[in-house]
């Protein structure tokens, strides 16, 4: 049980950290793309900067999640994966215990 709990917590932490790492990387890439479209570096895409590509980019901006939201959203996802891995570890240890204590009749 102790080993299964450690595995569950480890999976939970790994899922959470990898999710945050991905959102951090994604936001950096997104910021670089914004700087590409913001040619006068005023923090706003306006005037001559508005093109078909920049409009598509701004539409993506409206529907995207940020790192601040990911901090909260990843908690239940990480807990789910931790609980599933905890349950799988318990199940596999019980299966191993049953196989080790199997009675062989007729030998």
GROMACS .gro file of N, CA and C in nm:
model
  321
    1UNK      N    1   0.083  -0.119   0.000
    1UNK     CA    2   0.000   0.000   0.000
    1UNK      C    3   0.087   0.125   0.000
    2UNK      N    4   0.196   0.119   0.076
    2UNK     CA    5   0.285   0.233   0.084
    2UNK      C    6   0.352   0.260  -0.052
    3UNK      N    7   0.391   0.152  -0.118
    3UNK     CA    8   0.454   0.164  -0.249
    3UNK      C    9   0.355   0.220  -0.351
    4UNK      N   10   0.230   0.173  -0.346
    4UNK     CA   11   0.128   0.221  -0.439
    4UNK      C   12   0.100   0.369  -0.416
    5UNK      N   13   0.099   0.412  -0.292
    5UNK     CA   14   0.077   0.554  -0.261
    5UNK      C   15   0.190   0.639  -0.316
    6UNK      N   16   0.314   0.592  -0.301
    6UNK     CA   17   0.429   0.665  -0.354
    6UNK      C   18   0.421   0.677  -0.506
    7UNK      N   19   0.382   0.569  -0.571
    7UNK     CA   20   0.371   0.570  -0.717
    7UNK      C   21   0.261   0.666  -0.760
    8UNK      N   22   0.146   0.664  -0.691
    8UNK     CA   23   0.036   0.755  -0.724
    8UNK      C   24   0.076   0.900  -0.710
    9UNK      N   25   0.144   0.933  -0.601
    9UNK     CA   26   0.188   1.071  -0.579
    9UNK      C   27   0.292   1.112  -0.683
   10UNK      N   28   0.383   1.020  -0.716
   10UNK     CA   29   0.486   1.050  -0.815
   10UNK      C   30   0.423   1.078  -0.952
   11UNK      N   31   0.327   0.996  -0.991
   11UNK     CA   32   0.260   1.018  -1.120
   11UNK      C   33   0.186   1.151  -1.118
   12UNK      N   34   0.121   1.183  -1.005
   12UNK     CA   35   0.048   1.308  -0.994
   12UNK      C   36   0.142   1.428  -1.012
   13UNK      N   37   0.256   1.423  -0.947
   13UNK     CA   38   0.352   1.533  -0.956
   13UNK      C   39   0.409   1.543  -1.098
   14UNK      N   40   0.441   1.429  -1.158
   14UNK     CA   41   0.498   1.431  -1.293
   14UNK      C   42   0.398   1.487  -1.395
   15UNK      N   43   0.272   1.448  -1.384
   15UNK     CA   44   0.170   1.500  -1.476
   15UNK      C   45   0.155   1.650  -1.458
   16UNK      N   46   0.152   1.696  -1.334
   16UNK     CA   47   0.135   1.839  -1.307
   16UNK      C   48   0.254   1.920  -1.360
   17UNK      N   49   0.374   1.873  -1.332
   17UNK     CA   50   0.494   1.946  -1.375
   17UNK      C   51   0.506   1.946  -1.528
   18UNK      N   52   0.479   1.832  -1.592
   18UNK     CA   53   0.489   1.829  -1.738
   18UNK      C   54   0.381   1.916  -1.802
   19UNK      N   55   0.263   1.923  -1.744
   19UNK     CA   56   0.158   2.011  -1.796
   19UNK      C   57   0.196   2.156  -1.783
   20UNK      N   58   0.253   2.194  -1.669
   20UNK     CA   59   0.297   2.333  -1.652
   20UNK      C   60   0.412   2.366  -1.746
   21UNK      N   61   0.501   2.271  -1.764
   21UNK     CA   62   0.612   2.293  -1.858
   21UNK      C   63   0.564   2.316  -2.000
   22UNK      N   64   0.465   2.237  -2.040
   22UNK     CA   65   0.410   2.254  -2.174
   22UNK      C   66   0.342   2.390  -2.190
   23UNK      N   67   0.263   2.432  -2.091
   23UNK     CA   68   0.195   2.562  -2.102
   23UNK      C   69   0.296   2.676  -2.101
   24UNK      N   70   0.403   2.663  -2.023
   24UNK     CA   71   0.506   2.767  -2.022
   24UNK      C   72   0.571   2.777  -2.160
   25UNK      N   73   0.605   2.663  -2.218
   25UNK     CA   74   0.666   2.661  -2.352
   25UNK      C   75   0.569   2.717  -2.455
   26UNK      N   76   0.444   2.678  -2.447
   26UNK     CA   77   0.343   2.725  -2.542
   26UNK      C   78   0.322   2.875  -2.531
   27UNK      N   79   0.319   2.927  -2.409
   27UNK     CA   80   0.302   3.072  -2.392
   27UNK      C   81   0.423   3.150  -2.443
   28UNK      N   82   0.543   3.098  -2.424
   28UNK     CA   83   0.662   3.165  -2.479
   28UNK      C   84   0.656   3.171  -2.631
   29UNK      N   85   0.617   3.059  -2.691
   29UNK     CA   86   0.606   3.055  -2.836
   29UNK      C   87   0.497   3.152  -2.884
   30UNK      N   88   0.388   3.159  -2.809
   30UNK     CA   89   0.278   3.249  -2.843
   30UNK      C   90   0.322   3.395  -2.832
   31UNK      N   91   0.399   3.428  -2.726
   31UNK     CA   92   0.449   3.564  -2.710
   31UNK      C   93   0.543   3.603  -2.823
   32UNK      N   94   0.625   3.510  -2.867
   32UNK     CA   95   0.714   3.538  -2.979
   32UNK      C   96   0.635   3.567  -3.107
   33UNK      N   97   0.527   3.493  -3.127
   33UNK     CA   98   0.443   3.516  -3.244
   33UNK      C   99   0.374   3.652  -3.234
   34UNK      N  100   0.332   3.690  -3.114
   34UNK     CA  101   0.270   3.821  -3.096
   34UNK      C  102   0.370   3.932  -3.127
   35UNK      N  103   0.493   3.918  -3.081
   35UNK     CA  104   0.596   4.017  -3.109
   35UNK      C  105   0.625   4.026  -3.259
   36UNK      N  106   0.610   3.915  -3.329
   36UNK     CA  107   0.631   3.916  -3.474
   36UNK      C  108   0.526   4.003  -3.542
   37UNK      N  109   0.400   3.992  -3.502
   37UNK     CA  110   0.293   4.071  -3.563
   37UNK      C  111   0.291   4.216  -3.513
   38UNK      N  112   0.342   4.241  -3.394
   38UNK     CA  113   0.345   4.377  -3.338
   38UNK      C  114   0.474   4.445  -3.382
   39UNK      N  115   0.475   4.501  -3.503
   39UNK     CA  116   0.598   4.555  -3.561
   39UNK      C  117   0.644   4.684  -3.494
   40UNK      N  118   0.552   4.767  -3.441
   40UNK     CA  119   0.596   4.891  -3.378
   40UNK      C  120   0.618   4.875  -3.227
   41UNK      N  121   0.605   4.756  -3.176
   41UNK     CA  122   0.636   4.719  -3.037
   41UNK      C  123   0.562   4.804  -2.933
   42UNK      N  124   0.433   4.832  -2.960
   42UNK     CA  125   0.356   4.907  -2.862
   42UNK      C  126   0.264   4.818  -2.778
   43UNK      N  127   0.268   4.688  -2.801
   43UNK     CA  128   0.188   4.594  -2.723
   43UNK      C  129   0.048   4.573  -2.776
   44UNK      N  130   0.015   4.635  -2.889
   44UNK     CA  131  -0.118   4.623  -2.949
   44UNK      C  132  -0.101   4.602  -3.099
   45UNK      N  133  -0.182   4.514  -3.154
   45UNK     CA  134  -0.181   4.496  -3.299
   45UNK      C  135  -0.290   4.586  -3.357
   46UNK      N  136  -0.246   4.694  -3.420
   46UNK     CA  137  -0.342   4.792  -3.472
   46UNK      C  138  -0.286   4.858  -3.599
   47UNK      N  139  -0.369   4.934  -3.666
   47UNK     CA  140  -0.325   5.010  -3.784
   47UNK      C  141  -0.279   4.922  -3.898
   48UNK      N  142  -0.157   4.948  -3.944
   48UNK     CA  143  -0.101   4.873  -4.057
   48UNK      C  144  -0.064   4.730  -4.020
   49UNK      N  145  -0.059   4.700  -3.891
   49UNK     CA  146  -0.024   4.565  -3.847
   49UNK      C  147  -0.137   4.466  -3.868
   50UNK      N  148  -0.260   4.514  -3.889
   50UNK     CA  149  -0.375   4.425  -3.905
   50UNK      C  150  -0.374   4.367  -4.046
   51UNK      N  151  -0.349   4.238  -4.052
   51UNK     CA  152  -0.352   4.163  -4.177
   51UNK      C  153  -0.441   4.041  -4.157
   52UNK      N  154  -0.454   3.963  -4.262
   52UNK     CA  155  -0.536   3.843  -4.251
   52UNK      C  156  -0.476   3.746  -4.148
   53UNK      N  157  -0.344   3.732  -4.149
   53UNK     CA  158  -0.276   3.641  -4.056
   53UNK      C  159  -0.288   3.691  -3.912
   54UNK      N  160  -0.274   3.822  -3.894
   54UNK     CA  161  -0.283   3.875  -3.758
   54UNK      C  162  -0.425   3.864  -3.703
   55UNK      N  163  -0.526   3.875  -3.790
   55UNK     CA  164  -0.664   3.855  -3.746
   55UNK      C  165  -0.687   3.712  -3.699
   56UNK      N  166  -0.632   3.616  -3.775
   56UNK     CA  167  -0.643   3.476  -3.733
   56UNK      C  168  -0.572   3.453  -3.601
   57UNK      N  169  -0.458   3.516  -3.585
   57UNK     CA  170  -0.382   3.505  -3.460
   57UNK      C  171  -0.461   3.563  -3.343
   58UNK      N  172  -0.525   3.678  -3.363
   58UNK     CA  173  -0.603   3.739  -3.257
   58UNK      C  174  -0.727   3.656  -3.221
   59UNK      N  175  -0.785   3.589  -3.320
   59UNK     CA  176  -0.898   3.499  -3.292
   59UNK      C  177  -0.852   3.381  -3.205
   60UNK      N  178  -0.731   3.331  -3.230
   60UNK     CA  179  -0.676   3.224  -3.147
   60UNK      C  180  -0.649   3.274  -3.006
   61UNK      N  181  -0.608   3.399  -2.994
   61UNK     CA  182  -0.578   3.458  -2.864
   61UNK      C  183  -0.701   3.459  -2.774
   62UNK      N  184  -0.816   3.486  -2.831
   62UNK     CA  185  -0.938   3.496  -2.752
   62UNK      C  186  -0.978   3.363  -2.689
   63UNK      N  187  -0.945   3.251  -2.753
   63UNK     CA  188  -0.990   3.122  -2.703
   63UNK      C  189  -0.883   3.042  -2.632
   64UNK      N  190  -0.766   3.095  -2.614
   64UNK     CA  191  -0.659   3.015  -2.557
   64UNK      C  192  -0.648   3.028  -2.406
   65UNK      N  193  -0.600   2.923  -2.343
   65UNK     CA  194  -0.580   2.920  -2.198
   65UNK      C  195  -0.440   2.973  -2.167
   66UNK      N  196  -0.425   3.032  -2.050
   66UNK     CA  197  -0.296   3.085  -2.010
   66UNK      C  198  -0.234   2.996  -1.904
   67UNK      N  199  -0.112   3.027  -1.867
   67UNK     CA  200  -0.043   2.951  -1.763
   67UNK      C  201  -0.115   2.966  -1.630
   68UNK      N  202  -0.170   3.083  -1.601
   68UNK     CA  203  -0.241   3.103  -1.475
   68UNK      C  204  -0.363   3.012  -1.466
   69UNK      N  205  -0.434   2.992  -1.576
   69UNK     CA  206  -0.548   2.901  -1.576
   69UNK      C  207  -0.501   2.756  -1.567
   70UNK      N  208  -0.388   2.725  -1.629
   70UNK     CA  209  -0.338   2.587  -1.629
   70UNK      C  210  -0.300   2.542  -1.489
   71UNK      N  211  -0.255   2.634  -1.405
   71UNK     CA  212  -0.219   2.599  -1.267
   71UNK      C  213  -0.339   2.537  -1.196
   72UNK      N  214  -0.457   2.589  -1.221
   72UNK     CA  215  -0.578   2.540  -1.156
   72UNK      C  216  -0.638   2.422  -1.231
   73UNK      N  217  -0.640   2.429  -1.363
   73UNK     CA  218  -0.703   2.325  -1.443
   73UNK      C  219  -0.626   2.193  -1.434
   74UNK      N  220  -0.496   2.198  -1.417
   74UNK     CA  221  -0.416   2.075  -1.413
   74UNK      C  222  -0.432   1.997  -1.282
   75UNK      N  223  -0.481   2.060  -1.177
   75UNK     CA  224  -0.493   1.990  -1.049
   75UNK      C  225  -0.585   1.868  -1.059
   76UNK      N  226  -0.711   1.882  -1.107
   76UNK     CA  227  -0.794   1.761  -1.114
   76UNK      C  228  -0.742   1.658  -1.214
   77UNK      N  229  -0.678   1.703  -1.319
   77UNK     CA  230  -0.623   1.609  -1.417
   77UNK      C  231  -0.510   1.528  -1.354
   78UNK      N  232  -0.422   1.596  -1.281
   78UNK     CA  233  -0.311   1.526  -1.215
   78UNK      C  234  -0.363   1.431  -1.108
   79UNK      N  235  -0.464   1.473  -1.033
   79UNK     CA  236  -0.522   1.386  -0.930
   79UNK      C  237  -0.584   1.262  -0.994
   80UNK      N  238  -0.653   1.280  -1.106
   80UNK     CA  239  -0.714   1.166  -1.175
   80UNK      C  240  -0.608   1.064  -1.215
   81UNK      N  241  -0.500   1.110  -1.280
   81UNK     CA  242  -0.395   1.018  -1.321
   81UNK      C  243  -0.326   0.954  -1.201
   82UNK      N  244  -0.311   1.028  -1.091
   82UNK     CA  245  -0.253   0.971  -0.971
   82UNK      C  246  -0.339   0.862  -0.912
   83UNK      N  247  -0.470   0.884  -0.907
   83UNK     CA  248  -0.562   0.784  -0.852
   83UNK      C  249  -0.566   0.660  -0.942
   84UNK      N  250  -0.566   0.679  -1.072
   84UNK     CA  251  -0.566   0.565  -1.164
   84UNK      C  252  -0.438   0.483  -1.148
   85UNK      N  253  -0.324   0.548  -1.140
   85UNK     CA  254  -0.199   0.474  -1.124
   85UNK      C  255  -0.192   0.407  -0.987
   86UNK      N  256  -0.247   0.469  -0.883
   86UNK     CA  257  -0.255   0.407  -0.751
   86UNK      C  258  -0.339   0.280  -0.758
   87UNK      N  259  -0.455   0.288  -0.824
   87UNK     CA  260  -0.541   0.172  -0.837
   87UNK      C  261  -0.477   0.060  -0.918
   88UNK      N  262  -0.408   0.098  -1.026
   88UNK     CA  263  -0.341  -0.004  -1.108
   88UNK      C  264  -0.230  -0.073  -1.030
   89UNK      N  265  -0.157   0.003  -0.948
   89UNK     CA  266  -0.050  -0.056  -0.869
   89UNK      C  267  -0.107  -0.154  -0.767
   90UNK      N  268  -0.217  -0.117  -0.702
   90UNK     CA  269  -0.283  -0.207  -0.607
   90UNK      C  270  -0.330  -0.333  -0.679
   91UNK      N  271  -0.394  -0.315  -0.795
   91UNK     CA  272  -0.444  -0.429  -0.871
   91UNK      C  273  -0.333  -0.524  -0.911
   92UNK      N  274  -0.224  -0.470  -0.965
   92UNK     CA  275  -0.114  -0.556  -1.008
   92UNK      C  276  -0.046  -0.625  -0.890
   93UNK      N  277  -0.037  -0.558  -0.775
   93UNK     CA  278   0.024  -0.624  -0.659
   93UNK      C  279  -0.066  -0.737  -0.609
   94UNK      N  280  -0.198  -0.718  -0.614
   94UNK     CA  281  -0.290  -0.826  -0.575
   94UNK      C  282  -0.280  -0.943  -0.673
   95UNK      N  283  -0.268  -0.913  -0.803
   95UNK     CA  284  -0.254  -1.019  -0.901
   95UNK      C  285  -0.125  -1.097  -0.879
   96UNK      N  286  -0.018  -1.028  -0.846
   96UNK     CA  287   0.110  -1.094  -0.819
   96UNK      C  288   0.099  -1.180  -0.695
   97UNK      N  289   0.031  -1.129  -0.593
   97UNK     CA  290   0.014  -1.204  -0.469
   97UNK      C  291  -0.067  -1.332  -0.494
   98UNK      N  292  -0.170  -1.322  -0.576
   98UNK     CA  293  -0.251  -1.440  -0.609
   98UNK      C  294  -0.168  -1.541  -0.687
   99UNK      N  295  -0.088  -1.496  -0.782
   99UNK     CA  296  -0.004  -1.587  -0.861
   99UNK      C  297   0.104  -1.653  -0.775
  100UNK      N  298   0.160  -1.578  -0.679
  100UNK     CA  299   0.264  -1.634  -0.592
  100UNK      C  300   0.208  -1.738  -0.497
  101UNK      N  301   0.085  -1.722  -0.453
  101UNK     CA  302   0.025  -1.811  -0.354
  101UNK      C  303  -0.068  -1.915  -0.417
  102UNK      N  304  -0.056  -1.933  -0.546
  102UNK     CA  305  -0.141  -2.027  -0.618
  102UNK      C  306  -0.108  -2.169  -0.575
  103UNK      N  307  -0.212  -2.250  -0.556
  103UNK     CA  308  -0.192  -2.390  -0.517
  103UNK      C  309  -0.195  -2.474  -0.645
  104UNK      N  310  -0.093  -2.554  -0.664
  104UNK     CA  311  -0.084  -2.641  -0.781
  104UNK      C  312  -0.123  -2.781  -0.739
  105UNK      N  313  -0.239  -2.823  -0.778
  105UNK     CA  314  -0.285  -2.959  -0.746
  105UNK      C  315  -0.232  -3.057  -0.849
  106UNK      N  316  -0.205  -3.175  -0.804
  106UNK     CA  317  -0.167  -3.282  -0.896
  106UNK      C  318  -0.020  -3.281  -0.933
  107UNK      N  319   0.063  -3.221  -0.855
  107UNK     CA  320   0.207  -3.222  -0.890
  107UNK      C  321   0.279  -3.319  -0.803
   0.00000   0.00000   0.00000
